[in-house]
Amino acid sequence: MEQERKGVVSSGMYTYNHHSDSGFDIHEIFVKTSRSRVLLSYIGVVFLLANVCQPLLSKEGLSSSSVWSITFGILVAKCLQYKPVKKESVVIMPTFGVQLEIHFWSGKVHRRFVPIGKILKPLLNECVTPVTCYWSLALLLRDEEELMLVFQKSHPPVKMLVPVWKALCKFLNSEYLANSSVSKPECPEHD
Amino acid sequence: MTHAYGKRSGVRYVTGGLKVYYVPWKPFLMQNTLPTLFLTFPIVRAILIREKISVVHGHQAFSTLCHEALMHPRTMGYKVVFTDHSLYGFADAGSILMNKVLQFTLADIDQAICVSHTSKENTVLRSGISPQKVFMVPNAVDTAMFTPSPERLCCDEIVIVVISRLVYRKGADLVEVIPEVCHLFPKVRFIVGGDGPKRVRLEEMREKFSLQDRVEMLGAVPHAQVRSVLISGHIFLNSSLTEAFCIAILEAASCGLLTVSTRVGGVPEVLPDDMIVLAQPAPEDMVQAVKKAIDMLPGIDPQLMHLRMKKLYSWDDVAKRTEIVYDRAMQSPKTDLLERLPRYLTCGAWAGKLFCLVMIMNYLLWCLLEYLQPTEGIEEVPDIGPIHAHFESVDDLCETQGK
């Protein structure tokens, strides 16, 4: 495997790592989470499950309070959906497309591939919510109404998003130029 | 920074390098957000830190977001300036409440701006702020946009233009003035632009006196089309019952129209005496003023009027004067919470103590926010020029394609 390390930037709870591997350009954002916090999150989930199961397994059977506690427990679990993220990465595959990956601490990996033809442009967005404001990197897709967020679970600082954005722009520009130079010989009559 | 308008939400870059934050708080009454008191603190703090703000300038006493957005920066130690654009009363319940809120905001302000001397007097009386802290910076008009018609209108038929929100505050007297003027002066025609609750009454008046061919109702006129409506008339009629400044008569004067207006609020300070005829806010007096204006018409030169307005009012001058206010605000001394609390106690026996409590809670909330989301965690916005960067990359692409 040919690996070439290109840069590492660390800031607060995020670390940016850029390297290439077998011709693929890989940008990674590591989320710093202490192991104790990960352990606590799993313990929290276990307690929640115990809280939900206790009324079901107890001899008194289901009462209105136990139904409420089960419903509340399910709602809290749904809202939290707490799966600690280890890293998010963007793998740029020349002539193919871009693969967006989320690596969890549990070992699970969630991958999404976006073919080159589907991407119109990468965008750096300032997102405003009722309580805060942050930068995000998104892909403008062909025939899609919604933008696709490149980093879904984490909010890295803009100084880490800019090199990824530049790499995506360069990748799309080079593909566009390659396609236009291929199509030129087919139209000789154009002046 | 303002609240979201319909689908317009997020960050918007406007010409001149202006950046607008449309925060997704929904308005609940007359374009005002619900008074949340403390809930806007996180987003205000985030914006102030990331944009490296020095001075926070709030507008309009009726805006709840303005009052909150001045309270939070004050707690954080920023300099704050407030501009009051309207006159308010003292007697009714709404005014009493509003004046108390204004007293709270202005108790600890660095500087304040009012748009006329009358407005300054009104603000000082309502809020109890020291007059030395209040600057008078009038509004202006874009004379490049509001130019008179190149061809002078013929005087066979005299056209009187009325453009305003058709609400009680802007003049219910029109209903009596228009039929009287039409009866006394057969050559006069009216053009009424604008919409609002009083429009129905004007339509009824039109029907009652059969003035359909002499009174034209345009409905709501977009601001971009106001000039084209103004230049079709000779006289501009303003019948407001209260007005801190009145930009509408500036726009009319810039288009070369002679103005007839009620002598209320700050209106007498706006135009020179030979460009405006003032009347008491009573129908008989207004009819007399219209008669005087019609007699003055042959001596009016729209182009000369426009040139005079160009010299009298410009937004550059307003910007320079506002900068002086900002410089003065930056020079005011730094104060901590203990020094600031006594200023709120002067607001009233009960209100003073309540305001102190609110500011203490605000300070504690700030400490909590500093712990949960430290200032170092909020990254500052880089000085990028998004439009220029985009054009450069497009130019590169075009050059490569052209080869």
XYZ file of C-alpha atoms in Angstrom:
594
model
C 0.000 0.000 0.000
C 1.422 3.352 -0.992
C 0.704 5.831 1.719
C 1.759 9.427 1.606
C 1.183 11.632 4.628
C 0.316 15.214 3.647
C -0.666 17.076 6.792
C -2.028 16.950 10.335
C -3.849 19.843 12.059
C -5.165 19.647 15.607
C -7.627 22.055 17.221
C -9.733 21.560 20.324
C -11.622 18.292 20.097
C -10.910 17.711 16.383
C -7.781 16.527 14.573
C -7.479 16.752 10.800
C -5.365 14.228 8.937
C -4.692 14.280 5.204
C -2.938 11.455 3.411
C -3.093 9.642 0.121
C -3.309 5.896 -0.292
C -3.028 4.027 -3.609
C -3.992 7.102 -5.613
C -6.979 7.944 -3.360
C -6.959 11.268 -1.541
C -8.139 10.722 2.056
C -9.163 13.497 4.466
C -9.992 12.425 8.014
C -11.441 14.297 10.993
C -10.795 12.525 14.318
C -13.138 13.367 17.190
C -11.335 13.422 20.536
C -13.474 11.595 23.053
C -12.028 10.234 26.275
C -12.446 6.518 26.773
C -14.236 7.163 30.059
C -16.858 9.200 28.213
C -17.415 6.349 25.737
C -17.721 3.914 28.658
C -20.161 6.215 30.409
C -22.324 6.427 27.291
C -22.579 2.610 27.143
C -23.387 2.442 30.860
C -26.068 5.075 30.281
C -27.650 2.981 27.540
C -27.613 -0.082 29.818
C -29.337 1.868 32.596
C -31.950 3.117 30.145
C -32.639 -0.436 28.987
C -32.888 -1.580 32.596
C -35.341 1.238 33.310
C -37.450 0.131 30.361
C -37.293 -3.595 31.132
C -37.850 -3.356 34.892
C -41.640 -2.700 34.674
C -41.975 -5.435 32.073
C -40.147 -8.063 34.148
C -41.562 -7.129 37.550
C -44.366 -9.194 39.000
C -46.817 -6.304 39.338
C -47.222 -6.157 35.588
C -47.819 -3.082 33.505
C -49.345 -0.043 35.164
C -49.854 3.424 33.756
C -46.645 4.717 35.407
C -44.590 1.865 33.938
C -46.089 2.503 30.478
C -45.103 6.160 30.853
C -41.563 5.273 31.945
C -41.171 2.868 28.995
C -42.489 5.471 26.537
C -40.261 8.147 28.065
C -37.258 5.827 27.922
C -37.857 5.072 24.228
C -38.288 8.773 23.449
C -35.050 9.696 25.259
C -33.179 6.910 23.464
C -34.573 8.129 20.141
C -33.586 11.731 20.861
C -30.096 10.937 22.055
C -29.149 8.292 19.482
C -25.845 8.473 21.162
C -23.286 6.499 19.201
C -19.837 7.956 19.852
C -18.069 8.825 16.619
C -14.364 8.013 16.306
C -13.668 9.670 12.962
C -15.306 10.895 9.765
C -13.440 10.642 6.501
C -13.737 11.772 2.900
C -12.115 9.480 0.323
C -11.701 11.134 -3.077
C -11.428 8.492 -5.809
C -10.298 10.038 -9.119
C -12.719 9.380 -12.044
C -15.130 7.537 -9.737
C -16.486 9.803 -7.036
C -16.316 10.563 -3.352
C -16.914 8.186 -0.447
C -18.068 9.624 2.896
C -17.396 7.414 5.920
C -18.377 7.577 9.596
C -16.357 5.320 11.935
C -17.929 4.675 15.349
C -16.127 3.610 18.506
C -18.126 0.387 18.475
C -16.259 -0.583 15.299
C -19.233 -0.007 13.017
C -18.598 1.960 9.799
C -21.261 3.814 7.828
C -20.312 4.514 4.204
C -21.957 6.583 1.484
C -20.634 6.770 -2.054
C -21.453 9.735 -4.302
C -20.545 9.254 -7.985
C -18.694 12.083 -9.716
C -21.557 12.781 -12.113
C -23.929 13.452 -9.250
C -21.865 16.234 -7.649
C -22.422 19.758 -8.925
C -20.344 21.670 -6.419
C -18.968 21.468 -2.859
C -20.132 24.345 -0.658
C -18.914 25.904 2.578
C -22.065 26.952 4.440
C -22.612 29.030 7.524
C -25.492 27.357 9.359
C -27.562 29.434 11.760
C -29.725 27.706 14.359
C -31.823 29.417 17.065
C -28.950 28.904 19.556
C -25.691 28.767 17.621
C -23.861 29.284 14.356
C -21.269 26.986 12.744
C -19.592 26.170 9.432
C -20.439 23.064 7.446
C -19.239 21.506 4.205
C -21.974 20.242 1.917
C -22.281 18.825 -1.578
C -24.720 20.312 -4.068
C -26.118 17.328 -5.926
C -27.669 17.051 -9.373
C -31.465 16.529 -9.347
C -31.626 16.615 -5.550
C -33.399 19.272 -3.524
C -31.352 18.802 -0.371
C -27.660 19.368 0.173
C -25.621 16.391 1.397
C -23.482 17.130 4.436
C -19.926 15.836 4.110
C -19.392 15.616 7.908
C -22.737 14.613 9.357
C -21.957 13.919 12.999
C -19.243 16.421 13.798
C -18.767 20.200 13.419
C -15.074 20.648 12.680
C -13.698 24.217 12.527
C -13.571 26.005 9.173
C -9.740 25.833 8.977
C -10.126 22.036 8.700
C -13.020 22.256 6.233
C -11.216 24.583 3.795
C -8.523 22.072 2.639
C -11.225 19.412 2.124
C -13.339 21.911 0.163
C -10.326 22.921 -1.977
C -9.483 19.274 -2.643
C -13.088 18.559 -3.710
C -13.135 21.659 -5.982
C -9.811 20.620 -7.571
C -11.108 17.081 -8.050
C -14.306 18.299 -9.775
C -12.454 20.854 -11.946
C -9.925 18.261 -13.122
C -12.724 15.809 -13.985
C -14.593 18.545 -15.880
C -11.488 19.495 -17.856
C -10.738 15.833 -18.610
C -14.313 15.347 -19.911
C -14.282 18.520 -22.038
C -10.905 17.603 -23.636
C -12.279 14.140 -24.464
C -15.447 15.556 -26.068
C -13.634 18.221 -28.221
C -12.488 15.957 -31.150
C -16.145 14.859 -31.650
C -17.260 18.360 -32.746
C -14.844 19.560 -35.424
C -17.429 21.735 -37.263
C -17.778 24.185 -34.310
C -15.965 27.482 -34.899
C -28.841 40.478 12.903
C -32.583 40.036 12.579
C -35.167 37.250 12.675
C -36.001 35.018 9.718
C -38.553 36.348 7.219
C -40.534 33.448 5.805
C -38.073 31.195 3.997
C -35.259 33.742 4.210
C -33.161 32.251 6.993
C -29.419 31.899 7.637
C -26.553 34.112 6.505
C -26.871 36.490 3.570
C -24.166 38.664 2.003
C -25.501 41.959 0.647
C -23.731 44.534 -1.564
C -21.105 46.653 0.127
C -19.788 43.807 2.257
C -22.790 43.798 4.587
C -23.476 40.437 6.218
C -26.976 39.710 7.539
C -27.849 36.967 10.015
C -31.493 35.866 9.721
C -31.842 33.933 12.985
C -34.669 31.359 12.770
C -36.839 32.838 15.521
C -40.442 33.142 14.348
C -42.168 36.543 14.657
C -45.452 36.430 16.523
C -46.919 39.935 16.220
C -46.261 42.754 13.727
C -42.869 41.327 12.668
C -41.760 41.094 16.307
C -40.347 37.942 17.886
C -41.727 36.602 21.155
C -39.952 38.270 24.100
C -37.840 35.385 25.412
C -35.662 37.460 27.748
C -32.749 35.009 28.013
C -33.177 32.453 25.226
C -31.504 34.648 22.613
C -28.299 34.852 24.684
C -26.518 31.807 23.114
C -26.944 32.901 19.493
C -26.163 36.579 20.245
C -22.995 35.529 22.094
C -21.970 33.201 19.257
C -22.386 35.949 16.647
C -20.568 38.596 18.711
C -17.550 36.346 19.317
C -17.247 34.850 15.837
C -17.556 38.219 14.071
C -15.178 40.060 16.462
C -17.771 42.753 17.161
C -16.832 46.016 18.896
C -20.114 47.949 19.040
C -23.695 46.645 19.052
C -26.243 49.048 17.548
C -29.937 48.339 18.160
C -32.858 49.960 16.379
C -36.457 50.698 17.289
C -38.011 50.695 20.753
C -40.800 48.351 19.704
C -38.419 45.537 18.723
C -38.145 42.809 21.397
C -35.107 41.336 19.651
C -33.427 44.749 19.822
C -33.865 45.034 23.584
C -32.607 41.508 24.180
C -29.709 41.999 21.774
C -28.659 45.109 23.724
C -29.029 43.496 27.164
C -26.786 40.499 26.441
C -23.788 42.391 24.959
C -23.981 44.842 27.858
C -23.619 41.909 30.260
C -20.655 40.665 28.228
C -18.978 44.087 28.371
C -19.499 45.272 24.790
C -20.329 48.889 23.891
C -23.977 49.451 22.921
C -25.747 52.172 20.943
C -29.514 52.548 20.466
C -31.460 54.437 17.795
C -35.086 55.398 18.369
C -37.071 55.910 15.176
C -40.545 56.721 16.524
C -42.424 58.968 18.895
C -44.497 57.355 21.628
C -47.118 58.625 24.029
C -47.179 58.554 27.817
C -50.790 57.916 28.733
C -52.070 54.570 27.459
C -51.169 51.173 28.935
C -49.141 50.054 25.923
C -47.011 53.207 25.995
C -46.425 52.940 29.750
C -45.163 49.373 29.384
C -43.036 50.243 26.358
C -41.522 53.236 28.140
C -40.569 51.059 31.115
C -38.799 48.584 28.818
C -37.038 51.495 27.123
C -36.001 52.833 30.529
C -34.427 49.448 31.275
C -32.492 49.366 28.007
C -31.337 52.974 28.133
C -30.399 52.884 31.850
C -27.032 51.403 30.913
C -26.542 52.440 27.277
C -23.310 54.003 26.049
C -24.846 56.359 23.479
C -28.266 56.885 21.879
C -29.323 58.360 18.546
C -32.575 60.078 17.663
C -33.729 61.148 14.221
C -34.951 64.656 15.129
C -34.778 67.136 18.017
C -38.454 66.440 18.807
C -37.671 62.722 18.918
C -34.702 63.406 21.212
C -36.931 65.323 23.613
C -39.510 62.520 23.520
C -36.926 59.795 24.156
C -35.249 61.683 26.989
C -38.604 62.288 28.712
C -39.768 58.693 28.272
C -36.605 56.980 29.411
C -34.965 59.424 31.799
C -31.640 59.086 29.980
C -29.185 61.986 30.232
C -29.525 64.319 27.182
C -25.718 64.463 26.859
C -25.778 60.817 25.808
C -28.281 61.389 22.981
C -27.088 62.433 19.511
C -29.337 63.767 16.766
C -28.607 62.126 13.427
C -31.401 62.645 10.890
C -32.348 60.157 8.210
C -31.549 60.920 4.572
C -32.802 60.070 1.112
C -31.193 58.391 -1.890
C -31.302 61.391 -4.216
C -29.780 59.299 -7.026
C -32.881 57.113 -7.047
C -35.493 59.831 -6.401
C -35.001 62.215 -9.304
C -37.687 64.479 -10.776
C -39.294 63.801 -14.118
C -37.129 65.109 -17.012
C -40.210 66.786 -18.535
C -42.180 69.196 -16.428
C -45.827 68.214 -15.874
C -48.416 70.572 -17.322
C -50.414 72.582 -14.826
C -53.848 72.248 -16.456
C -54.639 69.430 -14.108
C -53.122 69.342 -10.617
C -52.296 65.899 -9.274
C -51.942 65.339 -5.533
C -50.095 62.166 -4.515
C -50.601 60.338 -1.212
C -48.345 57.352 -0.500
C -48.437 55.894 2.998
C -49.573 52.957 5.059
C -53.337 53.484 5.333
C -53.532 53.173 9.111
C -54.972 55.444 11.781
C -51.560 56.846 12.746
C -50.879 57.950 9.199
C -54.035 60.005 8.900
C -57.678 59.191 9.054
C -58.359 62.810 7.975
C -57.900 61.935 4.313
C -61.493 60.740 4.264
C -62.673 64.309 4.916
C -59.935 66.246 3.141
C -60.185 64.584 -0.276
C -63.905 65.240 -1.009
C -63.585 68.857 0.217
C -60.554 69.552 -1.983
C -62.223 67.883 -4.989
C -65.297 70.052 -4.456
C -63.351 73.334 -4.105
C -60.836 72.699 -6.910
C -62.338 71.049 -10.035
C -58.892 70.691 -11.671
C -57.435 68.592 -8.844
C -56.987 64.818 -9.054
C -55.719 62.428 -6.345
C -53.477 59.357 -6.575
C -53.505 57.258 -3.388
C -50.863 54.542 -3.016
C -50.597 52.165 -0.077
C -52.638 49.596 1.756
C -53.963 49.047 5.247
C -57.056 48.936 7.451
C -58.178 52.455 6.453
C -58.279 51.628 2.758
C -61.848 50.410 3.044
C -62.969 53.784 4.405
C -61.289 55.587 1.516
C -63.005 53.300 -1.000
C -66.356 54.012 0.684
C -65.669 57.765 0.508
C -64.938 57.401 -3.216
C -68.248 55.645 -3.767
C -70.237 58.078 -1.641
C -69.008 61.219 -3.429
C -68.692 59.550 -6.885
C -64.998 60.423 -7.155
C -63.909 57.293 -9.046
C -62.555 59.360 -11.955
C -60.803 61.846 -9.662
C -59.338 59.582 -6.981
C -57.132 56.706 -8.178
C -56.366 53.929 -5.649
C -53.161 52.064 -6.498
C -52.971 49.640 -3.576
C -49.607 48.605 -2.117
C -46.733 50.169 -4.087
C -43.346 48.360 -3.981
C -40.550 50.714 -2.911
C -38.838 50.389 -6.290
C -41.927 51.865 -7.976
C -42.538 54.740 -5.541
C -40.530 57.189 -7.647
C -42.585 56.525 -10.766
C -45.767 57.228 -8.798
C -44.340 60.416 -7.229
C -43.209 61.982 -10.518
C -46.757 61.725 -11.870
C -47.888 64.370 -9.338
C -47.351 68.026 -8.426
C -48.096 67.972 -4.705
C -47.395 65.353 -2.020
C -49.879 65.167 0.841
C -48.813 63.724 4.213
C -51.490 63.564 6.899
C -49.711 61.711 9.719
C -50.935 62.206 13.256
C -47.469 61.498 14.673
C -44.083 61.383 12.992
C -40.546 61.356 14.399
C -38.978 62.260 11.053
C -40.909 61.270 7.877
C -38.644 60.044 5.069
C -41.651 60.058 2.698
C -41.637 63.851 2.386
C -37.874 63.769 1.721
C -38.486 61.374 -1.157
C -41.277 63.599 -2.477
C -39.114 66.742 -2.244
C -36.240 64.941 -3.976
C -38.636 64.179 -6.851
C -39.537 67.871 -7.075
C -42.991 67.757 -5.454
C -44.285 70.497 -3.181
C -45.252 68.940 0.163
C -48.338 69.605 2.252
C -48.040 68.040 5.694
C -49.456 68.092 9.197
C -47.355 69.995 11.710
C -46.642 67.012 13.996
C -43.575 65.629 15.709
C -40.334 66.166 13.828
C -41.924 67.122 10.465
C -41.195 70.895 10.752
C -37.464 70.082 11.094
C -37.247 68.123 7.874
C -37.740 70.554 4.958
C -37.059 74.271 4.409
C -40.134 76.534 4.629
C -40.360 77.161 0.881
C -40.600 73.427 0.112
C -43.372 72.531 2.545
C -46.757 73.903 3.639
C -47.615 72.891 7.201
C -51.101 72.585 8.684
C -52.686 71.539 11.938
C -53.927 67.929 11.909
C -57.527 69.028 11.294
C -59.369 68.679 7.958
C -60.247 72.405 7.556
C -56.667 73.497 8.122
C -55.355 70.885 5.726
C -57.726 72.047 2.983
C -56.442 75.625 3.442
C -52.875 74.333 3.242
C -53.667 72.524 -0.037
C -55.107 75.787 -1.414
C -51.922 77.620 -0.460
C -49.814 74.912 -2.091
C -51.816 75.109 -5.344
C -51.204 78.874 -5.431
C -47.456 78.308 -4.825
C -47.131 75.711 -7.612
C -46.218 77.979 -10.570
C -43.129 79.189 -8.637
C -41.793 75.679 -7.984
C -38.908 74.290 -10.062
C -38.574 70.502 -9.493
C -34.957 70.357 -10.734
C -33.853 73.148 -8.366
C -35.663 71.435 -5.516
C -33.878 68.178 -6.259
C -30.459 69.885 -6.318
C -31.144 71.536 -2.977
C -32.161 68.185 -1.462
C -28.926 66.669 -2.782
C -26.933 69.216 -0.785
C -29.099 69.002 2.338
C -29.372 65.234 2.796
C -27.032 62.378 2.007
C -26.505 58.955 3.535
C -22.719 59.562 3.493
C -23.243 62.420 5.932
C -25.438 60.195 8.136
C -22.723 57.503 8.087
C -20.024 60.009 9.118
C -22.143 61.280 11.999
C -22.997 57.744 13.119
C -19.276 56.910 13.108
C -18.682 59.814 15.497
C -21.293 58.258 17.821
C -19.530 54.881 17.603
C -16.162 56.499 18.416
C -17.707 58.202 21.429
C -19.229 54.893 22.552
C -15.837 53.143 22.265
C -14.298 55.783 24.529
C -16.760 55.200 27.372
C -15.148 53.500 30.376
C -15.339 49.777 31.079
C -17.676 48.908 33.912
C -18.356 45.680 35.754
C -21.675 44.342 37.048
C -21.449 45.924 40.507
C -20.886 49.377 39.016
C -23.770 48.959 36.590
C -26.466 47.656 38.950
C -27.133 50.998 40.716
C -28.075 52.521 37.329
C -31.054 50.168 37.146
C -32.244 51.035 40.655
C -33.143 54.538 39.449
C -35.778 53.070 37.093
C -38.411 52.855 39.802
C -39.216 51.542 43.281
C -40.242 48.077 42.148
C -39.069 48.139 38.553
C -35.525 49.056 39.590
C -35.173 45.987 41.801
C -36.756 43.760 39.142
C -34.343 45.057 36.495
C -31.388 44.432 38.831
C -32.584 40.863 39.344
C -32.911 40.367 35.564
C -29.353 41.624 35.001
C -27.954 39.391 37.775
C -29.676 36.367 36.212
C -28.340 37.398 32.826
C -24.829 37.579 34.275
C -25.168 34.099 35.819
C -26.433 32.762 32.495
C -23.384 34.277 30.816
C -21.102 32.497 33.291
C -22.906 29.228 32.543
C -22.521 29.728 28.795
C -18.800 30.516 29.248
C -18.434 27.177 31.065
C -20.504 25.095 28.628
C -19.102 26.659 25.468
C -15.833 28.507 26.185
C -14.937 31.506 24.024
C -11.953 29.575 22.585
C -14.355 26.976 21.201
C -16.180 29.546 19.053
C -13.949 30.089 16.043
C -13.771 33.512 14.457
C -15.005 33.985 10.904
C -12.026 34.273 8.524
C -11.776 37.459 6.453
C -12.792 35.860 3.196
C -14.419 37.610 0.246
C -16.799 34.925 -0.922
C -17.851 36.730 -4.117
C -14.285 37.498 -5.214
C -13.055 33.974 -4.481
C -15.865 32.500 -6.563
C -15.190 34.836 -9.507
C -11.468 34.012 -9.453
C -12.115 30.293 -9.719
C -14.683 30.847 -12.499
C -12.199 33.066 -14.382
C -9.543 30.350 -14.150
C -11.990 27.843 -15.575
C -13.031 30.177 -18.406
C -9.408 30.863 -19.363
C -8.702 27.144 -19.601
C -11.808 26.577 -21.723
C -10.943 29.434 -24.086
C -7.546 27.954 -24.976
